[in-house]
GROMACS .gro file of C-alpha atoms in nm:
model
  236
    1MET     CA    1  -6.076  -0.041 -10.270
    2ASN     CA    2  -6.045   0.300 -10.438
    3LYS     CA    3  -5.686   0.295 -10.563
    4LEU     CA    4  -5.683   0.641 -10.719
    5TRP     CA    5  -5.411   0.883 -10.606
    6PRO     CA    6  -5.427   1.257 -10.670
    7SER     CA    7  -5.103   1.279 -10.870
    8ALA     CA    8  -4.801   1.086 -10.989
    9ALA     CA    9  -4.589   1.259 -10.725
   10ALA     CA   10  -4.824   1.154 -10.446
   11ALA     CA   11  -4.846   0.796 -10.572
   12LEU     CA   12  -4.468   0.754 -10.582
   13GLU     CA   13  -4.353   0.960 -10.285
   14ASP     CA   14  -4.351   0.689 -10.018
   15ILE     CA   15  -4.266   0.384 -10.231
   16THR     CA   16  -3.950   0.493 -10.412
   17ARG     CA   17  -3.594   0.464 -10.287
   18ASP     CA   18  -3.242   0.459 -10.423
   19GLY     CA   19  -3.122   0.137 -10.585
   20MET     CA   20  -3.463  -0.001 -10.681
   21LEU     CA   21  -3.528  -0.246 -10.964
   22LEU     CA   22  -3.810  -0.112 -11.183
   23ALA     CA   23  -4.010  -0.269 -11.465
   24LEU     CA   24  -4.166  -0.028 -11.714
   25GLY     CA   25  -4.420  -0.087 -11.986
   26GLY     CA   26  -4.394   0.076 -12.324
   27PHE     CA   27  -4.233   0.027 -12.662
   28GLY     CA   28  -4.047   0.332 -12.784
   29LEU     CA   29  -4.295   0.605 -12.695
   30CYS     CA   30  -4.600   0.383 -12.742
   31GLY     CA   31  -4.775   0.302 -12.416
   32ILE     CA   32  -4.523   0.464 -12.182
   33PRO     CA   33  -4.638   0.594 -11.842
   34GLU     CA   34  -4.516   0.946 -11.916
   35ALA     CA   35  -4.662   1.116 -11.608
   36LEU     CA   36  -4.522   0.848 -11.378
   37ILE     CA   37  -4.178   0.875 -11.539
   38ALA     CA   38  -4.179   1.251 -11.484
   39GLY     CA   39  -4.295   1.193 -11.126
   40LEU     CA   40  -4.017   0.942 -11.070
   41ARG     CA   41  -3.765   1.195 -11.196
   42ASP     CA   42  -3.896   1.453 -10.952
   43THR     CA   43  -3.852   1.219 -10.653
   44GLY     CA   44  -3.475   1.243 -10.705
   45VAL     CA   45  -3.414   0.870 -10.644
   46ARG     CA   46  -3.089   0.743 -10.792
   47ASN     CA   47  -2.894   0.428 -10.884
   48LEU     CA   48  -3.200   0.272 -11.044
   49THR     CA   49  -3.199  -0.049 -11.246
   50VAL     CA   50  -3.471  -0.031 -11.510
   51ALA     CA   51  -3.607  -0.323 -11.711
   52SER     CA   52  -3.771  -0.181 -12.023
   53ASN     CA   53  -3.762  -0.264 -12.392
   54ASN     CA   54  -3.571   0.060 -12.455
   55ALA     CA   55  -3.513   0.401 -12.297
   56GLY     CA   56  -3.749   0.610 -12.506
   57VAL     CA   57  -3.590   0.903 -12.685
   58ASP     CA   58  -3.380   1.203 -12.590
   59HIS     CA   59  -3.569   1.446 -12.366
   60TRP     CA   60  -3.877   1.224 -12.326
   61GLY     CA   61  -3.981   0.903 -12.159
   62LEU     CA   62  -3.695   0.728 -11.981
   63GLY     CA   63  -3.466   0.971 -12.159
   64LEU     CA   64  -3.563   1.217 -11.883
   65LEU     CA   65  -3.410   0.988 -11.619
   66LEU     CA   66  -3.095   0.936 -11.826
   67GLU     CA   67  -3.046   1.312 -11.848
   68THR     CA   68  -3.057   1.344 -11.470
   69ARG     CA   69  -2.827   1.040 -11.422
   70GLN     CA   70  -3.083   0.859 -11.207
   71ILE     CA   71  -3.046   0.527 -11.392
   72ARG     CA   72  -2.745   0.311 -11.310
   73LYS     CA   73  -2.835   0.010 -11.525
   74MET     CA   74  -3.073  -0.066 -11.811
   75ILE     CA   75  -3.203  -0.414 -11.894
   76SER     CA   76  -3.313  -0.362 -12.254
   77SER     CA   77  -3.337  -0.515 -12.597
   78TYR     CA   78  -3.296  -0.201 -12.806
   79VAL     CA   79  -3.107   0.126 -12.765
   80GLY     CA   80  -3.116   0.278 -13.111
   81GLU     CA   81  -3.345   0.581 -13.071
   82ASN     CA   82  -3.175   0.752 -12.776
   83ALA     CA   83  -2.844   0.926 -12.842
   84GLU     CA   84  -2.782   0.997 -12.473
   85PHE     CA   85  -2.840   0.631 -12.389
   86GLU     CA   86  -2.582   0.534 -12.650
   87ARG     CA   87  -2.333   0.796 -12.532
   88GLN     CA   88  -2.354   0.697 -12.164
   89TYR     CA   89  -2.315   0.329 -12.251
   90LEU     CA   90  -2.015   0.379 -12.481
   91GLU     CA   91  -1.842   0.606 -12.229
   92GLY     CA   92  -1.895   0.361 -11.941
   93GLU     CA   93  -2.136   0.584 -11.750
   94LEU     CA   94  -2.429   0.342 -11.780
   95GLU     CA   95  -2.439  -0.033 -11.735
   96VAL     CA   96  -2.649  -0.212 -11.997
   97GLU     CA   97  -2.767  -0.572 -11.991
   98PHE     CA   98  -2.878  -0.654 -12.343
   99CYS     CA   99  -3.166  -0.899 -12.350
  100PRO     CA  100  -3.343  -1.033 -12.661
  101GLN     CA  101  -3.690  -0.885 -12.687
  102GLY     CA  102  -3.884  -1.208 -12.650
  103THR     CA  103  -3.661  -1.317 -12.363
  104LEU     CA  104  -3.719  -0.986 -12.183
  105ALA     CA  105  -4.093  -1.028 -12.222
  106GLU     CA  106  -4.075  -1.383 -12.087
  107ARG     CA  107  -3.854  -1.276 -11.796
  108MET     CA  108  -4.121  -1.029 -11.688
  109ARG     CA  109  -4.399  -1.282 -11.739
  110ALA     CA  110  -4.209  -1.548 -11.545
  111GLY     CA  111  -4.137  -1.313 -11.258
  112GLY     CA  112  -4.504  -1.222 -11.236
  113ALA     CA  113  -4.599  -1.590 -11.233
  114GLY     CA  114  -4.356  -1.671 -10.952
  115ILE     CA  115  -4.117  -1.858 -11.183
  116PRO     CA  116  -3.756  -1.782 -11.084
  117GLY     CA  117  -3.601  -1.889 -11.414
  118PHE     CA  118  -3.647  -2.069 -11.744
  119TYR     CA  119  -3.440  -2.217 -12.025
  120THR     CA  120  -3.439  -2.076 -12.378
  121ARG     CA  121  -3.245  -2.136 -12.699
  122THR     CA  122  -3.237  -1.765 -12.777
  123GLY     CA  123  -2.884  -1.630 -12.740
  124VAL     CA  124  -2.702  -1.965 -12.735
  125GLY     CA  125  -2.357  -1.923 -12.887
  126THR     CA  126  -2.363  -1.542 -12.858
  127LEU     CA  127  -2.253  -1.281 -12.604
  128VAL     CA  128  -2.599  -1.311 -12.448
  129ALA     CA  129  -2.503  -1.656 -12.316
  130GLU     CA  130  -2.181  -1.548 -12.143
  131GLY     CA  131  -2.182  -1.629 -11.773
  132LYS     CA  132  -2.517  -1.810 -11.785
  133GLU     CA  133  -2.586  -2.171 -11.702
  134GLN     CA  134  -2.627  -2.393 -12.008
  135LYS     CA  135  -2.815  -2.722 -12.020
  136GLU     CA  136  -2.903  -2.974 -12.287
  137PHE     CA  137  -3.257  -3.097 -12.347
  138ASP     CA  138  -3.304  -3.366 -12.613
  139GLY     CA  139  -2.961  -3.289 -12.753
  140VAL     CA  140  -3.025  -2.914 -12.783
  141THR     CA  141  -2.845  -2.649 -12.576
  142TYR     CA  142  -3.043  -2.393 -12.378
  143ILE     CA  143  -2.939  -2.109 -12.149
  144LEU     CA  144  -3.093  -2.022 -11.815
  145GLU     CA  145  -3.261  -1.682 -11.787
  146ARG     CA  146  -3.384  -1.538 -11.458
  147GLY     CA  147  -3.737  -1.411 -11.411
  148ILE     CA  148  -3.770  -1.042 -11.325
  149GLN     CA  149  -3.938  -0.957 -10.996
  150ALA     CA  150  -3.927  -0.578 -10.977
  151ASP     CA  151  -3.955  -0.367 -10.663
  152LEU     CA  152  -4.183  -0.133 -10.856
  153ALA     CA  153  -4.366  -0.154 -11.189
  154LEU     CA  154  -4.493   0.152 -11.375
  155VAL     CA  155  -4.743   0.090 -11.654
  156LYS     CA  156  -4.977   0.279 -11.884
  157ALA     CA  157  -5.337   0.172 -11.951
  158TRP     CA  158  -5.610   0.322 -12.163
  159LYS     CA  159  -5.904   0.254 -11.931
  160ALA     CA  160  -5.942   0.140 -11.571
  161ASP     CA  161  -6.194   0.121 -11.292
  162LEU     CA  162  -6.124   0.241 -10.940
  163HIS     CA  163  -6.041  -0.115 -10.831
  164GLY     CA  164  -5.741  -0.115 -11.065
  165ASN     CA  165  -5.871  -0.342 -11.341
  166LEU     CA  166  -5.690  -0.233 -11.658
  167ILE     CA  167  -5.761  -0.230 -12.031
  168TYR     CA  168  -5.485  -0.142 -12.277
  169ARG     CA  169  -5.544  -0.002 -12.624
  170ARG     CA  170  -5.409  -0.183 -12.929
  171THR     CA  171  -5.030  -0.175 -12.969
  172ALA     CA  172  -4.997   0.027 -12.647
  173ARG     CA  173  -5.055  -0.304 -12.471
  174ASN     CA  174  -4.699  -0.421 -12.561
  175PHE     CA  175  -4.495  -0.482 -12.242
  176ASN     CA  176  -4.749  -0.327 -12.005
  177PRO     CA  177  -4.940  -0.641 -11.895
  178LEU     CA  178  -4.612  -0.824 -11.834
  179ALA     CA  179  -4.458  -0.539 -11.634
  180ALA     CA  180  -4.778  -0.498 -11.433
  181THR     CA  181  -4.764  -0.853 -11.298
  182CYS     CA  182  -4.393  -0.863 -11.212
  183GLY     CA  183  -4.387  -0.563 -10.979
  184ARG     CA  184  -4.415  -0.610 -10.603
  185ILE     CA  185  -4.593  -0.275 -10.619
  186THR     CA  186  -4.758  -0.167 -10.945
  187VAL     CA  187  -4.870   0.186 -11.024
  188ALA     CA  188  -5.081   0.236 -11.337
  189GLU     CA  189  -5.130   0.559 -11.527
  190VAL     CA  190  -5.465   0.564 -11.706
  191GLU     CA  191  -5.647   0.790 -11.950
  192ILE     CA  192  -6.009   0.695 -11.874
  193LEU     CA  193  -6.146   0.611 -11.528
  194VAL     CA  194  -6.482   0.446 -11.467
  195GLU     CA  195  -6.668   0.317 -11.165
  196PRO     CA  196  -6.633  -0.047 -11.054
  197GLY     CA  197  -6.861  -0.275 -11.252
  198GLU     CA  198  -6.858  -0.062 -11.568
  199LEU     CA  199  -6.589  -0.267 -11.743
  200ASP     CA  200  -6.681  -0.584 -11.928
  201PRO     CA  201  -6.492  -0.859 -11.740
  202ASP     CA  202  -6.406  -1.026 -12.071
  203GLU     CA  203  -6.223  -0.711 -12.185
  204ILE     CA  204  -5.998  -0.670 -11.879
  205HIS     CA  205  -5.632  -0.738 -11.959
  206THR     CA  206  -5.479  -0.690 -11.612
  207PRO     CA  207  -5.693  -0.776 -11.307
  208GLY     CA  208  -5.690  -0.521 -11.028
  209ILE     CA  209  -5.527  -0.765 -10.787
  210PHE     CA  210  -5.195  -0.682 -10.958
  211VAL     CA  211  -5.239  -0.304 -10.929
  212GLN     CA  212  -5.192  -0.116 -10.603
  213ARG     CA  213  -5.222   0.246 -10.719
  214LEU     CA  214  -5.378   0.447 -11.002
  215VAL     CA  215  -5.295   0.788 -11.146
  216HIS     CA  216  -5.534   0.963 -11.382
  217ASN     CA  217  -5.374   1.133 -11.684
  218PRO     CA  218  -5.664   1.214 -11.919
  219SER     CA  219  -5.459   1.414 -12.172
  220PRO     CA  220  -5.125   1.245 -12.242
  221GLU     CA  221  -4.896   1.407 -12.498
  222GLN     CA  222  -4.866   1.095 -12.716
  223ARG     CA  223  -4.557   1.216 -12.900
  224ILE     CA  224  -4.451   1.058 -13.228
  225GLU     CA  225  -4.119   0.880 -13.197
  226ARG     CA  226  -4.015   0.910 -13.560
  227ARG     CA  227  -4.229   1.097 -13.808
  228THR     CA  228  -4.209   0.945 -14.156
  229THR     CA  229  -4.373   1.108 -14.454
  230ARG     CA  230  -4.364   1.038 -14.824
  231LYS     CA  231  -4.160   1.276 -15.034
  232GLU     CA  232  -4.368   1.506 -15.247
  233GLU     CA  233  -4.345   1.413 -15.612
  234PRO     CA  234  -4.345   1.683 -15.882
  235TRP     CA  235  -4.642   1.712 -16.114
  236PRO     CA  236  -4.584   1.556 -16.462
   0.00000   0.00000   0.00000
């Protein structure tokens, strides 16, 4: 039941392949599995489809995989903080499926719950609805969205036990619990590891049954995506 692997490289080596569909937790740089992303880059796998709220920033997070051209398609809701992401998309080098943020979250949740699709009003009458089945319920039009069942999910947790039970910290929870459940194989990067039985069951966000492998990263970089400070005002 000990799911701990010695490194990100070791945890990913035998479960990655070209053309995979991946689900990644994180929101900007908050709660991203940075060691696992770097490990994925080092495997050299290519033609990846990645479902993630965004692609991080240039030179960090998923931006590392964009620089090495390992991502073929992004399923995302936001692209504004990564110049290379924008450039590749505008020049036709990267396929992008734009997905409203709440819809993306629900697609991951649905996939993890074994629900192949659901209807939503979000996107009706916009480009988001193009090519999708539409149906009326009580006189209101909805579009069909497919659940996401990823080949591999990579997530970041704050604390875990060796059985893979996960606790996320504050806003770093974001997409991580949803991504964790929708992966056929889920690998979690964690900051604090404890023995089984040390976690309060009421505090566990993702049960270990959803997690196959753990990687310990006790000192993540935790970079700031956009530093904002108040301008210094002159003395009177």
